[in-house]
PDB file of C-alpha atoms in Angstrom:
ATOM      1  CA  MET W  10     -94.852  78.865  92.710  1.00 60.00           C
ATOM      2  CA  PRO W  11     -97.060  81.969  93.526  1.00 69.00           C
ATOM      3  CA  LEU W  12     -94.083  84.053  92.200  1.00 69.00           C
ATOM      4  CA  LEU W  13     -93.909  82.103  88.902  1.00 67.00           C
ATOM      5  CA  GLN W  14     -97.721  82.568  88.607  1.00 70.00           C
ATOM      6  CA  GLU W  15     -97.361  86.175  89.309  1.00 69.00           C
ATOM      7  CA  LEU W  16     -94.746  86.756  86.650  1.00 65.00           C
ATOM      8  CA  LEU W  17     -96.708  84.737  84.085  1.00 68.00           C
ATOM      9  CA  THR W  18     -99.814  87.078  84.655  1.00 72.00           C
ATOM     10  CA  ASN W  19     -97.622  90.093  84.595  1.00 73.00           C
ATOM     11  CA  PRO W  20     -98.678  92.029  81.400  1.00 78.00           C
ATOM     12  CA  ALA W  21     -95.218  93.976  81.310  1.00 79.00           C
ATOM     13  CA  LEU W  22     -93.510  90.738  80.845  1.00 74.00           C
ATOM     14  CA  TRP W  23     -95.463  89.630  77.896  1.00 77.00           C
ATOM     15  CA  VAL W  24     -95.164  93.176  76.427  1.00 81.00           C
ATOM     16  CA  THR W  25     -91.441  92.942  76.689  1.00 84.00           C
ATOM     17  CA  ILE W  26     -91.261  89.629  75.038  1.00 84.00           C
ATOM     18  CA  VAL W  27     -93.493  90.772  72.126  1.00 83.00           C
ATOM     19  CA  ILE W  28     -91.287  93.899  71.687  1.00 85.00           C
ATOM     20  CA  LEU W  29     -87.986  91.924  71.687  1.00 85.00           C
ATOM     21  CA  TYR W  30     -89.542  89.176  69.287  1.00 83.00           C
ATOM     22  CA  THR W  31     -90.641  91.945  66.915  1.00 84.00           C
ATOM     23  CA  LEU W  32     -87.229  93.507  67.056  1.00 84.00           C
ATOM     24  CA  LYS W  33     -85.697  90.246  66.204  1.00 84.00           C
ATOM     25  CA  LYS W  34     -88.109  89.809  63.207  1.00 85.00           C
ATOM     26  CA  GLY W  35     -87.366  93.310  61.992  1.00 87.00           C
ATOM     27  CA  ILE W  36     -83.503  93.340  62.142  1.00 90.00           C
ATOM     28  CA  TYR W  37     -81.124  91.144  60.017  1.00 89.00           C
ATOM     29  CA  PHE W  38     -77.334  90.911  59.899  1.00 90.00           C
ATOM     30  CA  VAL W  39     -76.724  89.685  56.119  1.00 91.00           C
ATOM     31  CA  PRO W  40     -73.291  88.027  55.817  1.00 92.00           C
ATOM     32  CA  GLN W  41     -70.927  88.799  52.983  1.00 91.00           C
ATOM     33  CA  ASN W  42     -71.823  87.171  49.737  1.00 90.00           C
ATOM     34  CA  ARG W  43     -75.248  86.266  50.694  1.00 92.00           C
ATOM     35  CA  GLY W  44     -78.670  87.631  49.413  1.00 93.00           C
ATOM     36  CA  TYR W  45     -81.871  87.707  51.491  1.00 94.00           C
ATOM     37  CA  VAL W  46     -85.018  87.748  49.299  1.00 94.00           C
ATOM     38  CA  VAL W  47     -87.734  89.836  51.140  1.00 94.00           C
ATOM     39  CA  TYR W  48     -91.535  89.171  50.478  1.00 94.00           C
ATOM     40  CA  THR W  49     -94.111  91.806  51.561  1.00 93.00           C
ATOM     41  CA  LEU W  50     -97.477  90.258  52.135  1.00 90.00           C
ATOM     42  CA  GLY W  51     -96.401  87.394  49.902  1.00 87.00           C
ATOM     43  CA  LYS W  52     -94.969  89.579  47.020  1.00 92.00           C
ATOM     44  CA  TYR W  53     -91.281  90.068  46.292  1.00 92.00           C
ATOM     45  CA  SER W  54     -90.187  93.683  47.398  1.00 92.00           C
ATOM     46  CA  LYS W  55     -86.417  93.596  47.661  1.00 92.00           C
ATOM     47  CA  THR W  56     -83.091  91.782  48.237  1.00 91.00           C
ATOM     48  CA  LEU W  57     -81.161  92.599  51.428  1.00 92.00           C
ATOM     49  CA  SER W  58     -77.388  92.999  50.709  1.00 88.00           C
ATOM     50  CA  ALA W  59     -74.473  92.338  53.103  1.00 89.00           C
ATOM     51  CA  GLY W  60     -74.633  94.370  56.400  1.00 89.00           C
ATOM     52  CA  LEU W  61     -77.258  95.670  58.899  1.00 90.00           C
ATOM     53  CA  ASN W  62     -80.769  95.640  57.312  1.00 90.00           C
ATOM     54  CA  PHE W  63     -84.397  96.326  58.627  1.00 90.00           C
ATOM     55  CA  ILE W  64     -87.781  94.906  57.450  1.00 90.00           C
ATOM     56  CA  ILE W  65     -91.254  95.402  58.686  1.00 90.00           C
ATOM     57  CA  PRO W  66     -92.119  92.724  61.175  1.00 89.00           C
ATOM     58  CA  TYR W  67     -95.138  90.620  60.186  1.00 86.00           C
ATOM     59  CA  VAL W  68     -95.663  92.363  57.078  1.00 90.00           C
ATOM     60  CA  GLN W  69     -92.328  91.473  55.410  1.00 89.00           C
ATOM     61  CA  SER W  70     -90.539  88.128  55.645  1.00 89.00           C
ATOM     62  CA  ILE W  71     -87.399  86.503  54.303  1.00 91.00           C
ATOM     63  CA  ALA W  72     -88.454  84.072  51.618  1.00 90.00           C
ATOM     64  CA  ALA W  73     -85.068  82.798  50.607  1.00 91.00           C
ATOM     65  CA  ASP W  74     -81.290  82.857  51.538  1.00 91.00           C
ATOM     66  CA  ARG W  75     -79.225  82.685  48.397  1.00 93.00           C
ATOM     67  CA  ASN W  76     -75.401  81.953  48.357  1.00 92.00           C
ATOM     68  CA  LEU W  77     -73.705  84.525  45.963  1.00 92.00           C
ATOM     69  CA  LYS W  78     -70.338  82.600  46.020  1.00 93.00           C
ATOM     70  CA  GLU W  79     -69.193  80.566  43.079  1.00 93.00           C
ATOM     71  CA  GLN W  80     -70.293  76.912  43.602  1.00 93.00           C
ATOM     72  CA  SER W  81     -69.311  73.635  41.983  1.00 92.00           C
ATOM     73  CA  LEU W  82     -71.912  71.002  41.041  1.00 92.00           C
ATOM     74  CA  GLU W  83     -71.093  67.327  40.201  1.00 92.00           C
ATOM     75  CA  ILE W  84     -72.558  65.913  37.059  1.00 90.00           C
ATOM     76  CA  THR W  85     -72.881  62.300  37.553  1.00 89.00           C
ATOM     77  CA  SER W  86     -71.951  59.735  35.063  1.00 88.00           C
ATOM     78  CA  GLN W  87     -74.607  59.334  32.211  1.00 88.00           C
ATOM     79  CA  PRO W  88     -74.688  57.605  28.899  1.00 91.00           C
ATOM     80  CA  ALA W  89     -74.581  59.621  25.774  1.00 90.00           C
ATOM     81  CA  ILE W  90     -74.635  58.281  22.108  1.00 90.00           C
ATOM     82  CA  THR W  91     -72.125  59.647  19.516  1.00 90.00           C
ATOM     83  CA  LYS W  92     -72.756  60.488  15.981  1.00 89.00           C
ATOM     84  CA  ASP W  93     -71.548  57.012  14.869  1.00 87.00           C
ATOM     85  CA  ASN W  94     -73.770  55.293  17.475  1.00 88.00           C
ATOM     86  CA  ILE W  95     -71.172  54.494  20.182  1.00 88.00           C
ATOM     87  CA  THR W  96     -72.402  54.753  23.640  1.00 89.00           C
ATOM     88  CA  LEU W  97     -70.119  56.554  26.032  1.00 90.00           C
ATOM     89  CA  GLU W  98     -70.243  57.108  29.779  1.00 90.00           C
ATOM     90  CA  ILE W  99     -69.484  60.738  30.526  1.00 91.00           C
ATOM     91  CA  ASP W 100     -69.481  62.729  33.868  1.00 90.00           C
ATOM     92  CA  GLY W 101     -68.270  66.258  34.500  1.00 91.00           C
ATOM     93  CA  ILE W 102     -68.094  69.221  36.956  1.00 93.00           C
ATOM     94  CA  LEU W 103     -69.907  72.456  36.647  1.00 93.00           C
ATOM     95  CA  PHE W 104     -69.057  75.804  38.146  1.00 95.00           C
ATOM     96  CA  MET W 105     -71.755  78.494  38.580  1.00 94.00           C
ATOM     97  CA  LYS W 106     -72.782  81.400  40.788  1.00 94.00           C
ATOM     98  CA  VAL W 107     -75.998  83.136  41.673  1.00 94.00           C
ATOM     99  CA  THR W 108     -76.014  86.749  40.150  1.00 93.00           C
ATOM    100  CA  ASP W 109     -79.621  87.813  41.086  1.00 93.00           C
ATOM    101  CA  ALA W 110     -80.865  86.204  44.313  1.00 93.00           C
ATOM    102  CA  ALA W 111     -84.596  87.367  43.507  1.00 93.00           C
ATOM    103  CA  ALA W 112     -84.388  85.609  39.876  1.00 93.00           C
ATOM    104  CA  ALA W 113     -82.933  82.470  41.420  1.00 92.00           C
ATOM    105  CA  THR W 114     -85.933  82.514  44.049  1.00 92.00           C
ATOM    106  CA  ASN W 115     -88.864  83.740  41.737  1.00 92.00           C
ATOM    107  CA  ASN W 116     -88.047  82.351  38.290  1.00 91.00           C
ATOM    108  CA  ILE W 117     -86.956  78.827  39.120  1.00 91.00           C
ATOM    109  CA  THR W 118     -88.038  76.289  41.714  1.00 88.00           C
ATOM    110  CA  ASP W 119     -84.566  74.791  42.431  1.00 91.00           C
ATOM    111  CA  TYR W 120     -81.822  76.407  40.490  1.00 92.00           C
ATOM    112  CA  LYS W 121     -79.204  73.715  41.377  1.00 92.00           C
ATOM    113  CA  VAL W 122     -81.468  70.955  40.138  1.00 93.00           C
ATOM    114  CA  SER W 123     -82.411  72.744  37.124  1.00 92.00           C
ATOM    115  CA  VAL W 124     -78.794  73.664  36.242  1.00 93.00           C
ATOM    116  CA  THR W 125     -77.641  70.001  36.825  1.00 93.00           C
ATOM    117  CA  GLN W 126     -80.421  68.662  34.517  1.00 92.00           C
ATOM    118  CA  LEU W 127     -79.760  71.278  31.840  1.00 93.00           C
ATOM    119  CA  ALA W 128     -75.929  70.450  31.841  1.00 92.00           C
ATOM    120  CA  MET W 129     -76.718  66.737  31.453  1.00 91.00           C
ATOM    121  CA  THR W 130     -79.165  67.382  28.493  1.00 91.00           C
ATOM    122  CA  THR W 131     -76.625  69.894  26.837  1.00 91.00           C
ATOM    123  CA  MET W 132     -73.785  67.505  27.328  1.00 91.00           C
ATOM    124  CA  ARG W 133     -75.561  64.696  25.534  1.00 90.00           C
ATOM    125  CA  ASN W 134     -76.628  66.942  22.610  1.00 90.00           C
ATOM    126  CA  ALA W 135     -72.955  68.074  22.162  1.00 89.00           C
ATOM    127  CA  ILE W 136     -71.774  64.375  22.199  1.00 90.00           C
ATOM    128  CA  GLY W 137     -74.577  63.363  19.772  1.00 89.00           C
ATOM    129  CA  SER W 138     -73.248  65.921  17.110  1.00 88.00           C
ATOM    130  CA  MET W 139     -69.647  64.281  17.231  1.00 89.00           C
ATOM    131  CA  GLU W 140     -68.046  61.114  16.346  1.00 88.00           C
ATOM    132  CA  LEU W 141     -66.081  59.060  18.700  1.00 86.00           C
ATOM    133  CA  ASP W 142     -62.714  60.254  17.776  1.00 83.00           C
ATOM    134  CA  GLU W 143     -63.812  63.926  17.944  1.00 86.00           C
ATOM    135  CA  CYS W 144     -65.234  63.370  21.486  1.00 86.00           C
ATOM    136  CA  PHE W 145     -61.577  62.371  22.688  1.00 83.00           C
ATOM    137  CA  GLN W 146     -59.901  64.960  20.608  1.00 84.00           C
ATOM    138  CA  ASN W 147     -61.984  67.925  21.212  1.00 86.00           C
ATOM    139  CA  ARG W 148     -62.821  68.011  24.931  1.00 87.00           C
ATOM    140  CA  ASP W 149     -62.324  71.889  24.989  1.00 88.00           C
ATOM    141  CA  GLY W 150     -64.838  72.300  22.032  1.00 88.00           C
ATOM    142  CA  ILE W 151     -67.399  70.228  23.892  1.00 89.00           C
ATOM    143  CA  ASN W 152     -66.787  72.252  27.099  1.00 90.00           C
ATOM    144  CA  ALA W 153     -67.162  75.404  25.189  1.00 90.00           C
ATOM    145  CA  GLN W 154     -70.400  74.307  23.421  1.00 89.00           C
ATOM    146  CA  ILE W 155     -71.919  73.257  26.792  1.00 90.00           C
ATOM    147  CA  LEU W 156     -70.923  76.467  28.415  1.00 91.00           C
ATOM    148  CA  ALA W 157     -72.352  78.761  25.593  1.00 91.00           C
ATOM    149  CA  ALA W 158     -75.679  76.852  25.591  1.00 90.00           C
ATOM    150  CA  MET W 159     -76.016  76.914  29.447  1.00 91.00           C
ATOM    151  CA  THR W 160     -75.030  80.574  29.786  1.00 90.00           C
ATOM    152  CA  GLU W 161     -78.067  81.562  27.511  1.00 89.00           C
ATOM    153  CA  ALA W 162     -80.394  79.203  29.003  1.00 91.00           C
ATOM    154  CA  THR W 163     -79.794  80.153  32.794  1.00 92.00           C
ATOM    155  CA  GLU W 164     -79.652  83.935  32.224  1.00 91.00           C
ATOM    156  CA  PRO W 165     -83.358  84.308  33.210  1.00 93.00           C
ATOM    157  CA  TRP W 166     -82.775  82.364  36.386  1.00 93.00           C
ATOM    158  CA  GLY W 167     -80.208  84.863  37.858  1.00 93.00           C
ATOM    159  CA  VAL W 168     -77.518  82.080  37.505  1.00 94.00           C
ATOM    160  CA  MET W 169     -74.308  82.462  35.562  1.00 93.00           C
ATOM    161  CA  VAL W 170     -72.464  79.338  34.535  1.00 93.00           C
ATOM    162  CA  THR W 171     -68.692  80.258  34.788  1.00 92.00           C
ATOM    163  CA  ARG W 172     -67.027  76.904  33.524  1.00 93.00           C
ATOM    164  CA  TYR W 173     -67.759  73.520  32.621  1.00 92.00           C
ATOM    165  CA  GLU W 174     -65.256  70.460  32.602  1.00 91.00           C
ATOM    166  CA  ILE W 175     -65.683  66.878  31.373  1.00 91.00           C
ATOM    167  CA  LYS W 176     -63.913  64.549  33.823  1.00 88.00           C
ATOM    168  CA  ASP W 177     -64.021  61.269  32.360  1.00 87.00           C
ATOM    169  CA  ILE W 178     -65.357  59.730  28.983  1.00 88.00           C
ATOM    170  CA  THR W 179     -65.611  56.012  29.245  1.00 87.00           C
ATOM    171  CA  PRO W 180     -66.275  54.095  25.933  1.00 87.00           C
ATOM    172  CA  PRO W 181     -67.598  50.339  26.071  1.00 84.00           C
ATOM    173  CA  GLN W 182     -65.133  47.418  26.751  1.00 86.00           C
ATOM    174  CA  SER W 183     -65.161  46.328  22.928  1.00 82.00           C
ATOM    175  CA  ILE W 184     -64.375  49.910  21.868  1.00 80.00           C
ATOM    176  CA  ARG W 185     -61.527  50.137  24.558  1.00 78.00           C
ATOM    177  CA  GLU W 186     -60.035  46.938  23.224  1.00 82.00           C
ATOM    178  CA  ASP W 187     -60.170  48.239  19.645  1.00 79.00           C
ATOM    179  CA  MET W 188     -58.512  51.496  20.547  1.00 77.00           C
ATOM    180  CA  GLU W 189     -55.813  49.670  22.385  1.00 82.00           C
ATOM    181  CA  LYS W 190     -55.078  47.666  19.207  1.00 84.00           C
ATOM    182  CA  GLN W 191     -55.013  50.734  17.340  1.00 82.00           C
ATOM    183  CA  MET W 192     -52.774  52.585  19.664  1.00 83.00           C
ATOM    184  CA  THR W 193     -50.442  49.497  19.686  1.00 86.00           C
ATOM    185  CA  ALA W 194     -50.540  49.640  15.759  1.00 88.00           C
ATOM    186  CA  GLU W 195     -49.764  53.294  15.796  1.00 87.00           C
ATOM    187  CA  ARG W 196     -46.844  52.848  18.180  1.00 86.00           C
ATOM    188  CA  GLU W 197     -45.412  50.147  15.936  1.00 88.00           C
ATOM    189  CA  LYS W 198     -45.924  52.436  12.832  1.00 89.00           C
ATOM    190  CA  ARG W 199     -44.083  55.366  14.592  1.00 89.00           C
ATOM    191  CA  SER W 200     -41.325  52.991  15.578  1.00 89.00           C
ATOM    192  CA  VAL W 201     -40.761  51.728  12.085  1.00 90.00           C
ATOM    193  CA  ILE W 202     -41.000  55.320  10.827  1.00 92.00           C
ATOM    194  CA  LEU W 203     -38.489  56.519  13.404  1.00 91.00           C
ATOM    195  CA  THR W 204     -36.129  53.622  12.613  1.00 89.00           C
ATOM    196  CA  ALA W 205     -36.330  54.353   8.879  1.00 91.00           C
ATOM    197  CA  GLU W 206     -35.737  57.956   9.477  1.00 90.00           C
ATOM    198  CA  GLY W 207     -32.700  57.077  11.675  1.00 90.00           C
ATOM    199  CA  VAL W 208     -31.142  54.840   9.000  1.00 90.00           C
ATOM    200  CA  LYS W 209     -31.844  57.662   6.415  1.00 91.00           C
ATOM    201  CA  THR W 210     -30.134  60.138   8.581  1.00 89.00           C
ATOM    202  CA  ALA W 211     -27.246  58.021   9.268  1.00 90.00           C
ATOM    203  CA  ALA W 212     -26.785  57.341   5.583  1.00 90.00           C
ATOM    204  CA  ILE W 213     -27.088  60.977   4.732  1.00 91.00           C
ATOM    205  CA  THR W 214     -24.589  61.818   7.529  1.00 89.00           C
ATOM    206  CA  GLU W 215     -22.180  59.169   6.422  1.00 88.00           C
ATOM    207  CA  ALA W 216     -22.446  60.419   2.774  1.00 90.00           C
ATOM    208  CA  GLU W 217     -21.865  64.040   3.847  1.00 89.00           C
ATOM    209  CA  GLY W 218     -18.802  62.803   5.883  1.00 89.00           C
ATOM    210  CA  GLN W 219     -17.349  60.990   2.961  1.00 89.00           C
ATOM    211  CA  LYS W 220     -18.035  64.043   0.702  1.00 90.00           C
ATOM    212  CA  GLN W 221     -16.294  66.247   3.263  1.00 89.00           C
ATOM    213  CA  ALA W 222     -13.553  63.879   3.614  1.00 89.00           C
ATOM    214  CA  ARG W 223     -12.909  63.793  -0.145  1.00 89.00           C
ATOM    215  CA  VAL W 224     -13.009  67.615  -0.438  1.00 89.00           C
ATOM    216  CA  LEU W 225     -10.547  67.916   2.577  1.00 89.00           C
ATOM    217  CA  ASP W 226      -8.224  65.152   0.842  1.00 88.00           C
ATOM    218  CA  ALA W 227      -8.492  67.297  -2.493  1.00 88.00           C
ATOM    219  CA  GLU W 228      -7.706  70.378  -0.562  1.00 89.00           C
ATOM    220  CA  ALA W 229      -4.914  68.828   1.277  1.00 88.00           C
ATOM    221  CA  ALA W 230      -3.283  67.393  -1.925  1.00 88.00           C
ATOM    222  CA  LYS W 231      -3.601  70.766  -3.532  1.00 90.00           C
ATOM    223  CA  ALA W 232      -1.985  72.526  -0.717  1.00 88.00           C
ATOM    224  CA  GLU W 233       0.696  69.921  -0.628  1.00 87.00           C
ATOM    225  CA  GLN W 234       1.352  70.429  -4.354  1.00 89.00           C
ATOM    226  CA  VAL W 235       1.429  74.169  -3.815  1.00 89.00           C
ATOM    227  CA  LEU W 236       3.995  73.642  -1.039  1.00 89.00           C
ATOM    228  CA  ALA W 237       6.037  71.179  -2.939  1.00 87.00           C
ATOM    229  CA  ALA W 238       6.142  73.651  -5.830  1.00 87.00           C
ATOM    230  CA  GLU W 239       7.065  76.541  -3.665  1.00 88.00           C
ATOM    231  CA  ALA W 240       9.781  74.346  -2.092  1.00 87.00           C
ATOM    232  CA  THR W 241      11.169  73.362  -5.544  1.00 87.00           C
ATOM    233  CA  LYS W 242      11.006  77.019  -6.478  1.00 89.00           C
ATOM    234  CA  GLU W 243      12.853  77.987  -3.431  1.00 88.00           C
ATOM    235  CA  SER W 244      15.395  75.029  -3.871  1.00 86.00           C
ATOM    236  CA  GLN W 245      16.025  76.111  -7.363  1.00 89.00           C
ATOM    237  CA  ILE W 246      16.443  79.721  -6.458  1.00 89.00           C
ATOM    238  CA  LEU W 247      18.784  78.785  -3.608  1.00 88.00           C
ATOM    239  CA  GLU W 248      20.780  76.405  -6.055  1.00 86.00           C
ATOM    240  CA  ALA W 249      21.122  79.182  -8.673  1.00 88.00           C
ATOM    241  CA  THR W 250      22.052  81.704  -6.052  1.00 88.00           C
ATOM    242  CA  GLY W 251      24.743  79.153  -4.854  1.00 86.00           C
ATOM    243  CA  LYS W 252      25.961  78.454  -8.357  1.00 87.00           C
ATOM    244  CA  ALA W 253      26.319  82.221  -9.162  1.00 87.00           C
ATOM    245  CA  GLU W 254      27.953  82.748  -5.949  1.00 87.00           C
ATOM    246  CA  ALA W 255      30.312  79.843  -6.682  1.00 86.00           C
ATOM    247  CA  ILE W 256      31.081  81.215 -10.120  1.00 89.00           C
ATOM    248  CA  ARG W 257      31.733  84.714  -8.768  1.00 85.00           C
ATOM    249  CA  LEU W 258      34.033  83.473  -6.247  1.00 86.00           C
ATOM    250  CA  VAL W 259      35.917  81.189  -8.510  1.00 84.00           C
ATOM    251  CA  ALA W 260      36.065  84.188 -10.979  1.00 82.00           C
ATOM    252  CA  GLU W 261      37.572  86.395  -8.201  1.00 84.00           C
ATOM    253  CA  ALA W 262      39.963  83.543  -7.252  1.00 83.00           C
ATOM    254  CA  ASP W 263      41.030  83.216 -10.835  1.00 76.00           C
ATOM    255  CA  ALA W 264      41.389  86.897 -11.102  1.00 79.00           C
ATOM    256  CA  SER W 265      43.353  87.169  -7.926  1.00 81.00           C
ATOM    257  CA  ALA W 266      45.602  84.229  -9.156  1.00 73.00           C
ATOM    258  CA  LEU W 267      46.185  85.905 -12.386  1.00 70.00           C
ATOM    259  CA  ASP W 268      47.002  89.138 -10.651  1.00 73.00           C
ATOM    260  CA  VAL W 269      49.443  87.360  -8.298  1.00 71.00           C
ATOM    261  CA  ILE W 270      50.965  85.556 -11.447  1.00 70.00           C
ATOM    262  CA  GLY W 271      51.162  88.699 -13.271  1.00 68.00           C
ATOM    263  CA  LYS W 272      53.055  90.545 -10.464  1.00 70.00           C
ATOM    264  CA  SER W 273      55.310  87.514 -10.147  1.00 67.00           C
ATOM    265  CA  ALA W 274      56.033  87.382 -13.849  1.00 63.00           C
ATOM    266  CA  SER W 275      57.211  90.938 -13.963  1.00 66.00           C
ATOM    267  CA  THR W 276      60.464  89.728 -12.177  1.00 69.00           C
ATOM    268  CA  SER W 277      63.357  87.796 -13.605  1.00 69.00           C
ATOM    269  CA  GLU W 278      62.680  84.879 -11.380  1.00 68.00           C
ATOM    270  CA  GLY W 279      58.962  84.973 -12.217  1.00 66.00           C
ATOM    271  CA  LYS W 280      60.031  84.864 -15.895  1.00 66.00           C
ATOM    272  CA  SER W 281      62.207  81.905 -15.368  1.00 68.00           C
ATOM    273  CA  ALA W 282      59.171  80.218 -13.566  1.00 67.00           C
ATOM    274  CA  VAL W 283      56.897  80.955 -16.318  1.00 65.00           C
ATOM    275  CA  THR W 284      59.192  79.612 -18.827  1.00 68.00           C
ATOM    276  CA  LEU W 285      59.673  76.476 -16.798  1.00 66.00           C
ATOM    277  CA  THR W 286      56.045  76.031 -16.279  1.00 71.00           C
ATOM    278  CA  LEU W 287      55.189  76.310 -20.030  1.00 66.00           C
ATOM    279  CA  ALA W 288      57.996  73.850 -20.906  1.00 66.00           C
ATOM    280  CA  GLN W 289      56.493  71.385 -18.373  1.00 70.00           C
ATOM    281  CA  ASP W 290      52.972  71.897 -19.635  1.00 70.00           C
ATOM    282  CA  ALA W 291      54.197  71.311 -23.363  1.00 66.00           C
ATOM    283  CA  ILE W 292      55.936  68.119 -22.360  1.00 70.00           C
ATOM    284  CA  THR W 293      52.734  66.907 -20.319  1.00 76.00           C
ATOM    285  CA  ALA W 294      50.598  67.683 -23.405  1.00 69.00           C
ATOM    286  CA  HIS W 295      52.774  65.629 -25.645  1.00 64.00           C
ATOM    287  CA  GLN W 296      52.694  62.685 -23.115  1.00 68.00           C
ATOM    288  CA  ALA W 297      49.117  62.866 -23.002  1.00 70.00           C
ATOM    289  CA  ILE W 298      48.612  62.601 -26.745  1.00 68.00           C
ATOM    290  CA  ALA W 299      50.966  59.629 -26.685  1.00 64.00           C
ATOM    291  CA  ASN W 300      49.060  57.876 -23.938  1.00 69.00           C
ATOM    292  CA  GLU W 301      45.581  58.528 -25.543  1.00 65.00           C
ATOM    293  CA  SER W 302      46.506  57.669 -29.144  1.00 57.00           C
ATOM    294  CA  THR W 303      47.314  54.136 -30.409  1.00 58.00           C
ATOM    295  CA  VAL W 304      49.161  55.756 -33.308  1.00 55.00           C
ATOM    296  CA  VAL W 305      51.530  58.661 -33.041  1.00 52.00           C
ATOM    297  CA  LEU W 306      52.702  60.509 -36.086  1.00 52.00           C
ATOM    298  CA  THR W 307      56.051  62.208 -35.726  1.00 52.00           C
ATOM    299  CA  ASP W 308      58.480  63.773 -37.951  1.00 52.00           C
ATOM    300  CA  GLY W 309      61.477  62.393 -35.811  1.00 52.00           C
ATOM    301  CA  LYS W 310      62.179  65.813 -34.327  1.00 53.00           C
ATOM    302  CA  THR W 311      60.246  65.535 -31.024  1.00 54.00           C
ATOM    303  CA  GLY W 312      62.814  67.300 -29.093  1.00 55.00           C
ATOM    304  CA  ASP W 313      62.911  70.094 -31.548  1.00 57.00           C
ATOM    305  CA  ASN W 314      59.134  70.263 -31.426  1.00 59.00           C
ATOM    306  CA  VAL W 315      59.195  70.531 -27.727  1.00 56.00           C
ATOM    307  CA  ALA W 316      61.837  73.209 -27.791  1.00 61.00           C
ATOM    308  CA  ASN W 317      59.861  75.142 -30.523  1.00 65.00           C
ATOM    309  CA  THR W 318      56.794  74.878 -28.290  1.00 61.00           C
ATOM    310  CA  VAL W 319      58.567  76.312 -25.342  1.00 57.00           C
ATOM    311  CA  ALA W 320      59.961  79.098 -27.570  1.00 64.00           C
ATOM    312  CA  GLN W 321      56.541  79.957 -28.803  1.00 61.00           C
ATOM    313  CA  ALA W 322      55.196  80.130 -25.223  1.00 56.00           C
ATOM    314  CA  ILE W 323      58.047  82.297 -24.217  1.00 60.00           C
ATOM    315  CA  ALA W 324      57.323  84.589 -27.345  1.00 61.00           C
ATOM    316  CA  VAL W 325      53.698  84.870 -26.237  1.00 55.00           C
ATOM    317  CA  SER W 326      54.860  85.756 -22.704  1.00 54.00           C
ATOM    318  CA  SER W 327      57.110  88.241 -24.026  1.00 58.00           C
ATOM    319  CA  SER W 328      54.471  89.823 -26.098  1.00 57.00           C
ATOM    320  CA  LEU W 329      52.536  90.644 -22.861  1.00 50.00           C
ATOM    321  CA  LYS W 330      55.038  93.335 -22.381  1.00 49.00           C
ATOM    322  CA  LEU W 331      55.384  92.715 -18.661  1.00 46.00           C
ATOM    323  CA  PRO W 332      57.219  95.421 -16.898  1.00 47.00           C
ATOM    324  CA  ASN W 333      60.776  94.687 -15.581  1.00 45.00           C
ATOM    325  CA  SER W 334      61.484  94.477 -12.027  1.00 40.00           C
ATOM    326  CA  PRO W 335      63.531  97.388 -10.662  1.00 41.00           C
TER     327      PRO W 335
END
């Protein structure tokens, strides 16, 4: 006990405590993305940035510690009346950051509350300038309108609003029922339109198919006619060629036969054979005339006529002046 009393009454101890406390009041380690606002005798003097900083103890003090990171603020659901007098419940979320710690401390009491209230007011104004359908279809436009208004208003506060997003838009129950009926009617309308378009497309496709089929049939018939004509032409050419070849061969055969007969007739035996053949042909001719005719006129000298015919044939043969055999 006497030792503790001696320590408490020791001036050096108190001097040491005062020095340490003074050093603590004058040295600050500022974290990254933080801003310490310094007042000198109650008046703003400077803002401490990240790192090691010194101030004058008892003369200067830290008035505010501001977070310089981007922050998100929840905008609670609130009613807003559209241009066509429909009450909507709207909530959202706002993203902002402090760009000037001194302005956020000196120019506004509570920048977070102020930004939130300003966002609510601006959102109601934006909704009030639009009709119900526009509110659902133009969310990006509402967000952009709110962001532009808040950026201009919060600049003196040292706050920058980076983004605003509407989360939910809730219409009254009666409006929701009407919207559901409208959506059902729209779906049925689209279904009928799609069905009609499908029938139309099917009819067009079928007509195109029939047209293409007729074209193909006509082209096939034309090609068939062309092929038939070419086949007929080829057949006629082959037939004519065959006939010409047959005539040539018959002519050659006749010529060869006549040549053989001529050579044979040049002999005495050949002459006798020619005479006999001519006599036989003459007799055959008279028989044919007798067989074909119902009336035969004769002078009663048939044998003489046959003999005369044979004699005439022999005379014709002799007039050919065939050479005698050696």
